[in-house]
Short mmCIF file of C-alpha atoms and ligand atoms in Angstrom, two decimals:
data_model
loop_
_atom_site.label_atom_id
_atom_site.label_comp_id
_atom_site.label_asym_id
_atom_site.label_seq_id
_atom_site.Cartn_x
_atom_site.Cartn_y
_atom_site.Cartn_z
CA UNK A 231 -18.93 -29.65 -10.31
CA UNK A 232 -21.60 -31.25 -12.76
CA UNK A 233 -22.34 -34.79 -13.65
CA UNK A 234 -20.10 -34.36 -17.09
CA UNK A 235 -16.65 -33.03 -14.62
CA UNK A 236 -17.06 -35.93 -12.64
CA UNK A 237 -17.58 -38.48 -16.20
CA UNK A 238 -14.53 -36.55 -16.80
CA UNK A 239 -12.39 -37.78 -14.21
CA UNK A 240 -13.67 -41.24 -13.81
CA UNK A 241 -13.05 -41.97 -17.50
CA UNK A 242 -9.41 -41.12 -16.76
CA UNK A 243 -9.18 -43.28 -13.78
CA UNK A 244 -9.98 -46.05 -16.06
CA UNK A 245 -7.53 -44.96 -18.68
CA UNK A 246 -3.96 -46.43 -19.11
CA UNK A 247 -2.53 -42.82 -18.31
CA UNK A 248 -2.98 -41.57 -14.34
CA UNK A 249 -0.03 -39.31 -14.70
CA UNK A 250 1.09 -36.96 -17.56
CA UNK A 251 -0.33 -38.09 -20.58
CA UNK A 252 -2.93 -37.62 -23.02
CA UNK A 253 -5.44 -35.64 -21.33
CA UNK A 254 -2.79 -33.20 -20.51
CA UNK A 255 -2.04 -32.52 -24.03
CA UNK A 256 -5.52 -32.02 -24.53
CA UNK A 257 -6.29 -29.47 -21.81
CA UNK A 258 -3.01 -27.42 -22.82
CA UNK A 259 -4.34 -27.16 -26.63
CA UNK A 260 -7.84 -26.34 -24.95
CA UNK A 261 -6.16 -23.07 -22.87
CA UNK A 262 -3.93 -22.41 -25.47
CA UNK A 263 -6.52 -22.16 -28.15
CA UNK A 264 -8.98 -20.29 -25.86
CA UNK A 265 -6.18 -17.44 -25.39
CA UNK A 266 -4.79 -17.44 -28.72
CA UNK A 267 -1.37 -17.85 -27.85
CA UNK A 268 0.76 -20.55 -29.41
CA UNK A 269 1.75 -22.57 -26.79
CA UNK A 270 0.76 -24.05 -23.23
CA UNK A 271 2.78 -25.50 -20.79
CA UNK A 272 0.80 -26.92 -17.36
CA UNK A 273 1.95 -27.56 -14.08
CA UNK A 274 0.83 -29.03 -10.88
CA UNK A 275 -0.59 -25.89 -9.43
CA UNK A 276 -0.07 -22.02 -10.24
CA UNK A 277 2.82 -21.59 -7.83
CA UNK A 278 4.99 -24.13 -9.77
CA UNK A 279 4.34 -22.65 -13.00
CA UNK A 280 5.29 -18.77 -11.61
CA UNK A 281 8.12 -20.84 -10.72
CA UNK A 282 8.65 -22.50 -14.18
CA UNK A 283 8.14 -19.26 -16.00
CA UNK A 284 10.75 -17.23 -13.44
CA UNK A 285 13.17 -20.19 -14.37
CA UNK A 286 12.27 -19.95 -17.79
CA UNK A 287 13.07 -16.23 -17.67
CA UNK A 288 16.34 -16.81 -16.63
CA UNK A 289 15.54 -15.12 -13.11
CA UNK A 290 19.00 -15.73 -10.80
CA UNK A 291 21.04 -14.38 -8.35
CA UNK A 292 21.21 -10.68 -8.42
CA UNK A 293 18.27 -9.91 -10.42
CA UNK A 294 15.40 -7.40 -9.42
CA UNK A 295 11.87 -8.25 -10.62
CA UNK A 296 9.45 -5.60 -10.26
CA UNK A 297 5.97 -6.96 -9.11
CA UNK A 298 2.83 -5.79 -7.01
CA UNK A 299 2.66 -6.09 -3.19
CA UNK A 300 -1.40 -6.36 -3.49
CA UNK A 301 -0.94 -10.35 -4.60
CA UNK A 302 -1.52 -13.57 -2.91
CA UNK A 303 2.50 -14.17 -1.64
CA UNK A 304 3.57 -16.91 -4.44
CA UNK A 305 3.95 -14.25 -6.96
CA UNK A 306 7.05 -12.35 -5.43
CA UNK A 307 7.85 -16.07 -3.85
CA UNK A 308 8.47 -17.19 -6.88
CA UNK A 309 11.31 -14.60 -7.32
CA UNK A 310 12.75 -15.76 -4.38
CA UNK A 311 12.83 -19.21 -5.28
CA UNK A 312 15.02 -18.63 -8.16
CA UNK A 313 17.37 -15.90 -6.16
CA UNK A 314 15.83 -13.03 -7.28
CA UNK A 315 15.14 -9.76 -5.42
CA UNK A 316 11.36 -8.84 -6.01
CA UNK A 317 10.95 -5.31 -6.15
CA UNK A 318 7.68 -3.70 -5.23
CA UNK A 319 6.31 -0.63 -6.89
CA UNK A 320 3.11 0.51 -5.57
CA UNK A 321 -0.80 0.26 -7.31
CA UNK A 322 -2.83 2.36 -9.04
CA UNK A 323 -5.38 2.95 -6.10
CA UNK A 324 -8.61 2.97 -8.59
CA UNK A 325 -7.82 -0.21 -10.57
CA UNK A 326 -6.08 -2.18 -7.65
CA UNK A 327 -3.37 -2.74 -10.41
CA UNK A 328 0.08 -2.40 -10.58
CA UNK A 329 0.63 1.00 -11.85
CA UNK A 330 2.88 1.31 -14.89
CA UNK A 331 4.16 4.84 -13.78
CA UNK A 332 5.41 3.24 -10.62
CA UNK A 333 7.03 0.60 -12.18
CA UNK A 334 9.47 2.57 -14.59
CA UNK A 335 10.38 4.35 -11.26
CA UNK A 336 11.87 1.06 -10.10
CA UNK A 337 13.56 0.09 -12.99
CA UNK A 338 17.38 -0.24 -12.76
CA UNK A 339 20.19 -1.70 -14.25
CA UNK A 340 19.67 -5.39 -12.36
CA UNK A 341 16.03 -5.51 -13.13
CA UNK A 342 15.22 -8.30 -15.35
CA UNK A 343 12.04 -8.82 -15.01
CA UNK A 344 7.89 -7.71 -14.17
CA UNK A 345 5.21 -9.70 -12.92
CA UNK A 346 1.98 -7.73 -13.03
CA UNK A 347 -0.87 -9.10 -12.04
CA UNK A 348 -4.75 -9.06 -13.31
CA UNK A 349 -5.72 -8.52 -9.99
CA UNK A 350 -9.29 -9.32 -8.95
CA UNK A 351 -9.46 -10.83 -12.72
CA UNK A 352 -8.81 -7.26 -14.11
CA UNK A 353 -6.24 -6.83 -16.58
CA UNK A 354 -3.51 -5.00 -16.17
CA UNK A 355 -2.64 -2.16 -18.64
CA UNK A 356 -0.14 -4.82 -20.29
CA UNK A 357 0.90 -2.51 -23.58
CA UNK A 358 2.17 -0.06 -21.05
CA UNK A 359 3.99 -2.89 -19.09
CA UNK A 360 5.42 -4.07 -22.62
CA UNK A 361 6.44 -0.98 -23.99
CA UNK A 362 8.38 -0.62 -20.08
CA UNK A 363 10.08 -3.89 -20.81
CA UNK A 364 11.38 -3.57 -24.05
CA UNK A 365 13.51 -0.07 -23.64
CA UNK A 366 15.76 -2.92 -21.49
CA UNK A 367 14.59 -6.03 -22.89
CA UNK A 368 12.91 -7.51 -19.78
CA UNK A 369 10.72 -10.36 -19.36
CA UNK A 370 6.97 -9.56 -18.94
CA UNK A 371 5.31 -12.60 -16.84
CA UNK A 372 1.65 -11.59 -16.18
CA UNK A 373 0.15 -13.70 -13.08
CA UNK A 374 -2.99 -14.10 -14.68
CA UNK A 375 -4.17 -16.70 -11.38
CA UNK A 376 -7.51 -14.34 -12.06
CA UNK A 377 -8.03 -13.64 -15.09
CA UNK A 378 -8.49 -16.73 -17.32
CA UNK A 379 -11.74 -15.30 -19.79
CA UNK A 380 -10.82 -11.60 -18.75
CA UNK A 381 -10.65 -9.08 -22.12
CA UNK A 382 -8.12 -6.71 -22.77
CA UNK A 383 -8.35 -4.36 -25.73
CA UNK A 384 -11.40 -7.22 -27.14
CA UNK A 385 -8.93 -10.11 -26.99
CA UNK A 386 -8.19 -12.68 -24.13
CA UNK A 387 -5.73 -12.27 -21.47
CA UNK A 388 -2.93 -14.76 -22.19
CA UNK A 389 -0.92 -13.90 -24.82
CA UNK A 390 0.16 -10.25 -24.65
CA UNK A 391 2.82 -10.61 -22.47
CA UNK A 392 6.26 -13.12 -22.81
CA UNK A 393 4.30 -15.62 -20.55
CA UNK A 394 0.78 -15.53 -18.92
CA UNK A 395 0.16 -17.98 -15.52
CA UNK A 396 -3.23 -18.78 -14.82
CA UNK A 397 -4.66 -21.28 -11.71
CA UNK A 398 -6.72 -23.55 -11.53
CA UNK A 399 -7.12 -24.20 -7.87
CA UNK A 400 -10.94 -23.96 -6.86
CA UNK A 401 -11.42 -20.95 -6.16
CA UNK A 402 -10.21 -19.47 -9.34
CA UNK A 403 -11.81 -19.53 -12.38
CA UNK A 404 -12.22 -23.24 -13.65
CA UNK A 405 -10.83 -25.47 -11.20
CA UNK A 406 -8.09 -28.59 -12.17
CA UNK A 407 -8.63 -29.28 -7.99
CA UNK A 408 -4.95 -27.57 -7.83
CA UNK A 409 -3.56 -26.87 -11.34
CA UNK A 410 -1.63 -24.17 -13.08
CA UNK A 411 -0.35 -23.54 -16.49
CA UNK A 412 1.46 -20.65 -18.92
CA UNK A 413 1.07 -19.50 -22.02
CA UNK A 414 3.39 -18.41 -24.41
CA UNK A 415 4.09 -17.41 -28.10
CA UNK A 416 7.93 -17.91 -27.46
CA UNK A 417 9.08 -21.57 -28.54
CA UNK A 418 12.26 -21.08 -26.54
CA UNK A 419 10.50 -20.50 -23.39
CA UNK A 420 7.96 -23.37 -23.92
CA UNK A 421 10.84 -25.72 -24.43
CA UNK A 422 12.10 -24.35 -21.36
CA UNK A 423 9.18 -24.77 -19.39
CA UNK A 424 8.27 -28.17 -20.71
CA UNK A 425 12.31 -29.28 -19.24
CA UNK A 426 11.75 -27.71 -15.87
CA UNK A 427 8.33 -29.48 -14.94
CA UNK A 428 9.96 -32.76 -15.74
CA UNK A 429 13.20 -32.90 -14.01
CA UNK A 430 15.02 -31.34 -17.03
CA UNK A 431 15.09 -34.42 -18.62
CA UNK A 432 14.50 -35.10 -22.11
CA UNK A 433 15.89 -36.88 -25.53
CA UNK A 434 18.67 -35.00 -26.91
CA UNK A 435 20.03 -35.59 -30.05
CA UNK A 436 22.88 -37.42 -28.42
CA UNK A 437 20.33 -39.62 -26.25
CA UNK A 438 18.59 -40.40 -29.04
CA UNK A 439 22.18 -41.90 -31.12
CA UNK A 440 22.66 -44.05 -27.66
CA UNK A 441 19.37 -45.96 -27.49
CA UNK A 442 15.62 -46.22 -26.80
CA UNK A 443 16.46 -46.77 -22.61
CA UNK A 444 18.93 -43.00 -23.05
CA UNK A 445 18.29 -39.49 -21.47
CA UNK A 446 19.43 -36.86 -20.71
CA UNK A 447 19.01 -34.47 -17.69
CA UNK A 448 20.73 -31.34 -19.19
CA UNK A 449 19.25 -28.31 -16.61
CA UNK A 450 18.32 -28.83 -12.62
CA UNK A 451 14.20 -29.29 -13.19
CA UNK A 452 11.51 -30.76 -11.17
CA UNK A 453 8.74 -32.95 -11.07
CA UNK A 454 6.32 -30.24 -11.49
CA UNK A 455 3.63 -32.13 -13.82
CA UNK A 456 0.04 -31.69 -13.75
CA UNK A 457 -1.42 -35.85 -13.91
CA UNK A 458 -4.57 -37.01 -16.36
CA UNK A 459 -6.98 -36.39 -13.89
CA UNK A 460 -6.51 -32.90 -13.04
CA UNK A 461 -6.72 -32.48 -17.03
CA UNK A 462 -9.08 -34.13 -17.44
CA UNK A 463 -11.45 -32.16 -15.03
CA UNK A 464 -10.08 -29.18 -16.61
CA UNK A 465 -11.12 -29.63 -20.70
CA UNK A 466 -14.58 -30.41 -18.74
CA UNK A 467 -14.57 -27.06 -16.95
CA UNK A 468 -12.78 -24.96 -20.11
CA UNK A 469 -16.44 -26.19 -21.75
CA UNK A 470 -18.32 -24.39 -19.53
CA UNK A 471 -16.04 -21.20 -18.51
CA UNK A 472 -17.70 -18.60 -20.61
CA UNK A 473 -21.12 -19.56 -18.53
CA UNK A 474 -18.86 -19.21 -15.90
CA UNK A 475 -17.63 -15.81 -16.64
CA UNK A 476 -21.22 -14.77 -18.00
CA UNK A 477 -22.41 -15.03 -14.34
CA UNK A 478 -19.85 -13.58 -12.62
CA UNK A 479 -20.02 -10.38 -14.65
CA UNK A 480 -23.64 -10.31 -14.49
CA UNK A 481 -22.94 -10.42 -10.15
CA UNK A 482 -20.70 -7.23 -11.08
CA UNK A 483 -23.28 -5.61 -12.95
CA UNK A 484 -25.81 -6.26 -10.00
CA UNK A 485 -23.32 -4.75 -6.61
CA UNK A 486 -22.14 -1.67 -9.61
CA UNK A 487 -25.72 -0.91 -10.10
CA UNK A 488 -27.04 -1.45 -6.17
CA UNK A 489 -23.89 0.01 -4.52
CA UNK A 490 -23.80 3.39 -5.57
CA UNK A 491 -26.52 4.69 -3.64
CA UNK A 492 -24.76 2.90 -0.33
CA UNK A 493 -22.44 6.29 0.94
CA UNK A 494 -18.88 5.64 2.07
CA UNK A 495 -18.57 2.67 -0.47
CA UNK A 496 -16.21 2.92 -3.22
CA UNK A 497 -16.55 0.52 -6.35
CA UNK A 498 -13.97 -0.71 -8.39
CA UNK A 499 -12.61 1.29 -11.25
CA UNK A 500 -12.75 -0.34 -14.82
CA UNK A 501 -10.75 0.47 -17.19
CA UNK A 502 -12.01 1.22 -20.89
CA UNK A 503 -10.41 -1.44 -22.73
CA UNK A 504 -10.65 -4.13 -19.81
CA UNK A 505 -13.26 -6.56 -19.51
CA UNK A 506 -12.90 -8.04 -16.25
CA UNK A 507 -13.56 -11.62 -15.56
CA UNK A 508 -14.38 -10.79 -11.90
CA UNK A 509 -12.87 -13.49 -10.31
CA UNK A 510 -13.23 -10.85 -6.82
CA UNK A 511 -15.52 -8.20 -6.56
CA UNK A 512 -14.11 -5.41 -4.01
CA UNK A 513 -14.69 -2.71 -2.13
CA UNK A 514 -12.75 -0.02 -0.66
CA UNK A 515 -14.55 1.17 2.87
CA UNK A 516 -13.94 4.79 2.53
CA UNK A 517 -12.49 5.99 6.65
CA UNK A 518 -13.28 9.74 5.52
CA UNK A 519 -17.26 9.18 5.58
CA UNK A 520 -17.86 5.97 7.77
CA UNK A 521 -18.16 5.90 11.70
CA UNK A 522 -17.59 2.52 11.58
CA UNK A 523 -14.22 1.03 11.11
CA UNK A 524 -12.97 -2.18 8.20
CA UNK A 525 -12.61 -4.26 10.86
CA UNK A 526 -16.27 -3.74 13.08
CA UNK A 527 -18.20 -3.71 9.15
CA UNK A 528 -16.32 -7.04 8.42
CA UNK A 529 -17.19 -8.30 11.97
CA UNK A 530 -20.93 -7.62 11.42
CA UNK A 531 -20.98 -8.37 7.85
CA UNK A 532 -19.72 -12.40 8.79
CA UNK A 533 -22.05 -11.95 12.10
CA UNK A 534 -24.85 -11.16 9.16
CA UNK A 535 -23.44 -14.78 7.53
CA UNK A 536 -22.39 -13.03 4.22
CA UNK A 537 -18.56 -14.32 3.40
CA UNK A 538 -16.63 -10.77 3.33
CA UNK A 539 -12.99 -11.41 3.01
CA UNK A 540 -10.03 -8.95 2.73
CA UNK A 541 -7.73 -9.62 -0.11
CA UNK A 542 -4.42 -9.37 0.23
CA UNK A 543 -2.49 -8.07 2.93
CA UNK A 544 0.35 -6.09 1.27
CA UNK A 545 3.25 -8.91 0.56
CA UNK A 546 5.91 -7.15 2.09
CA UNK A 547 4.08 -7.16 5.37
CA UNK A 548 4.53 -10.51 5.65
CA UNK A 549 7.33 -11.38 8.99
CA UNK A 550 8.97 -13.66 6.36
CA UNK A 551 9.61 -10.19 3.76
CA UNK A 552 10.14 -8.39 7.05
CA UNK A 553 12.91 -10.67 8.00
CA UNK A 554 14.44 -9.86 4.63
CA UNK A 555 14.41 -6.22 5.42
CA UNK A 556 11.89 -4.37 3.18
CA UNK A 557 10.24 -1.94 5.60
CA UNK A 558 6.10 -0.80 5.63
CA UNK A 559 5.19 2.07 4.01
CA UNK A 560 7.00 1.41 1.47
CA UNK A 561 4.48 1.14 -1.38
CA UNK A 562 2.03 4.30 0.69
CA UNK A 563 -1.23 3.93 -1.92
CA UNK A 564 -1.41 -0.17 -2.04
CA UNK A 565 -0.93 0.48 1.93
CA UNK A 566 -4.01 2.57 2.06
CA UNK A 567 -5.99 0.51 -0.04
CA UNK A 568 -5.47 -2.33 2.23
CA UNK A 569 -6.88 -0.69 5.31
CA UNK A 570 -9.73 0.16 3.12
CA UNK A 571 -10.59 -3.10 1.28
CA UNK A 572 -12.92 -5.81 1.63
CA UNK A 573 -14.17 -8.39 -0.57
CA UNK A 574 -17.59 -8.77 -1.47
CA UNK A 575 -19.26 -12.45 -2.09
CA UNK A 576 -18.83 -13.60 -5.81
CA UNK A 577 -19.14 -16.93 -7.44
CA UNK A 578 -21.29 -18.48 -10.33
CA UNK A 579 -23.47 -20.26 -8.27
CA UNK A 580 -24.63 -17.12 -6.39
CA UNK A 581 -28.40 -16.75 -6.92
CA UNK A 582 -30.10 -13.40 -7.65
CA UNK A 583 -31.44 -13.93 -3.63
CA UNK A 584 -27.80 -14.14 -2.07
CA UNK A 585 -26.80 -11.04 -4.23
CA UNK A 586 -30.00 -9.34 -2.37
CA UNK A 587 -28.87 -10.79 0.98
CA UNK A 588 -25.74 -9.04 0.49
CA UNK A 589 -26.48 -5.61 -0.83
CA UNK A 590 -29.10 -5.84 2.01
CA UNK A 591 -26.44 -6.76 4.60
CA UNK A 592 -24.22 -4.09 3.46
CA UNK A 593 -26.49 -1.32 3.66
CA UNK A 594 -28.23 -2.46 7.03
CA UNK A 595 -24.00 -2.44 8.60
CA UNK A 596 -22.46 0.54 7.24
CA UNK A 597 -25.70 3.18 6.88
C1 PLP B 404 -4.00 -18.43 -6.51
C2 PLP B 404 -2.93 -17.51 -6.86
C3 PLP B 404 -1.63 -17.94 -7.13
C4 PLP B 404 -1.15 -19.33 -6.90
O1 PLP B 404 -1.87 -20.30 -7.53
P1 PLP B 404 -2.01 -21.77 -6.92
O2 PLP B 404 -2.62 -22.54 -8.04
O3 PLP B 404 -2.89 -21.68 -5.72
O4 PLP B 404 -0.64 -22.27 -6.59
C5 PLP B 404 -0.71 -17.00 -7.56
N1 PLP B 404 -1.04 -15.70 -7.70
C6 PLP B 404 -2.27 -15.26 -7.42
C7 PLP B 404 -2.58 -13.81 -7.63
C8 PLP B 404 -3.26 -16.12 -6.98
O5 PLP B 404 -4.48 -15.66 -6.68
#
């Protein structure tokens, strides 16, 4: 947060508008035009709008969506929420991404939709997704929650697929405080997302014949609006995301170029036409060459007071996805992965000292 995010938001608090107003428009023609797609729709966080854009999709009962068990849970929740079945097909163990081979292998008759996801602020191979969807005409929804500023083929991530989600909590990367939004090309699903964040309510043509005070609530929304200030914090931060990025992939270059001579750790795989915005930088611990296990290296690591994390546990693990009878092992390579992976410090404040610190760390634990 700098002096001009927090101008930001107390010029808002002294505006007429706290809710939904003009700063909202604003920051939705400032994502939209920084992606290139045509429209932008934003939400109170980036679980609502998954859920927006699943609704939008026309995601019910009886539909499979094929998605990625290495996510944070509200991607496949979002499924659920509308009465879907999310289907899991397993990763491509280099990239962490969904593999596109593994999805066709899930594809049946009820599937309606996939929701890849840039994990780790990588894109996913999204042609190959595309060119999956449209033998059957399915909906492509990309969970971009990492990947705002990410590259794929030279052009942002946002408008390739039917609907892109990005977040905006604080960890991701600009922050709204909690805030979410999706892009889209497609008129009919903007419409439909603008209806479902406010209570499906809007001026029909009929409304409109009946009076200034007349609505009309014609599909089952919710109040799912981001508010003024969240915006307005947000057009602040979209000014300064490509510093953002800038340093983040500059913190990528730095572990690439120092962890290679570290044995037993693997790096992330990059695809060619992927330009990563590195929201997470990590690691797979390979079992086959160090004595030490995940768990004792993470132990010492946070002993050492470097922030390792482990991102995510497969979804399906979950006793909630348990209870709903899908079974481990059933995606074998994103299960592997797991036991393997640990996440490395990464942020644009990180100074060239803390990157030492944890290169240092690293090599002092595991060697
Ligand atoms: C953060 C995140 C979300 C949810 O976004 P919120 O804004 O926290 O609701 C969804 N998917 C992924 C992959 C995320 O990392």
């Amino acid at each position: 947060m700098d002096e001009d995010d927090i101008a930001a938001v107390v010029e808002t608090l002294r505006s007429p508008f706290l809710t939904q107003g003009p700063k909202v428009v604003e920051f939705e023609r400032a994502v939209s035009e920084y992606v290139g797609a045509k429209y932008a729709v934003a939400f109170l966080n980036g679980t609502t709008a998954l859920h927006g854009a699943c609704y939008a999709a026309g995601i019910g009962t009886g539909d499979e969506v094929i998605t990625t068990p290495i996510t944070f849970e509200a991607t496949s929740n979002a499924v659920l929420y509308c009465g879907g079945t999310p289907v899991f097909a397993d990763i491509d163990e280099c990239t962490y991404n969904l593999d596109p081979k593994e999805v066709e292998k899930k594809i049946t008759v009820k599937t309606k939709a996939i929701i890849p996801v840039d994990f780790t602020g990588q894109p996913t191979d999204v042609d190959a997704i595309m060119e999956l969807a449209e033998i059957q005409n399915l909906i492509v929804i990309v969970d971009g929650a990492h990947s705002l500023g990410a590259n794929y083929k030279g052009r942002k991530v946002g408008k390739q697929a039917h609907m892109t989600m990005f977040s905006f909590h604080p960890v991701k990367p600009i922050t709204t405080g909690e805030g979410g939004i999706i892009t889209t090309n497609s008129e009919v699903f903007y419409e439909k997302l603008t209806l479902f964040r406010s209570h499906g309510i809007s001026k029909t043509p009929y409304a409109v014949e009946q009076g200034d005070w007349y609505y009309e609530m014609t599909e089952l929304g919710s109040n799912y609006r981001m508010n003024d200030i969240q915006a307005a914090l947000g057009s602040s931060q979209m000014r300064k995301i490509d510093g953002f990025i800038e340093r983040r992939r500059e913190i990528a270059a730095f572990y690439n170029e120092k962890l290679v001579s570290i044995p037993g750790i693997v790096m992330p795989k990059q695809l060619e036409e992927t330009e990563s915005g590195w929201h997470l930088y990590m690691i797979q611990l390979d079992n086959k060459v160090l004595t030490k296990t995940r768990r004792g290296i993470f132990d010492e690591m946070r002993a050492l007071n470097i922030g390792v994390h482990v991102h995510y546990i497969p979804v399906y693990w979950h006793p909630y996805y348990q209870e709903l009878g899908y079974e481990k092992g059933l995606c074998p390579k994103a299960e592997k992965w797991y036991e393997q992976a640990m996440t490395l410090p990464i942020f644009p404040g990180m100074t060239d000292e803390n990157l030492g610190d944890v290169v240092a760390a690293l090599r002092e634990v595991v060697c």
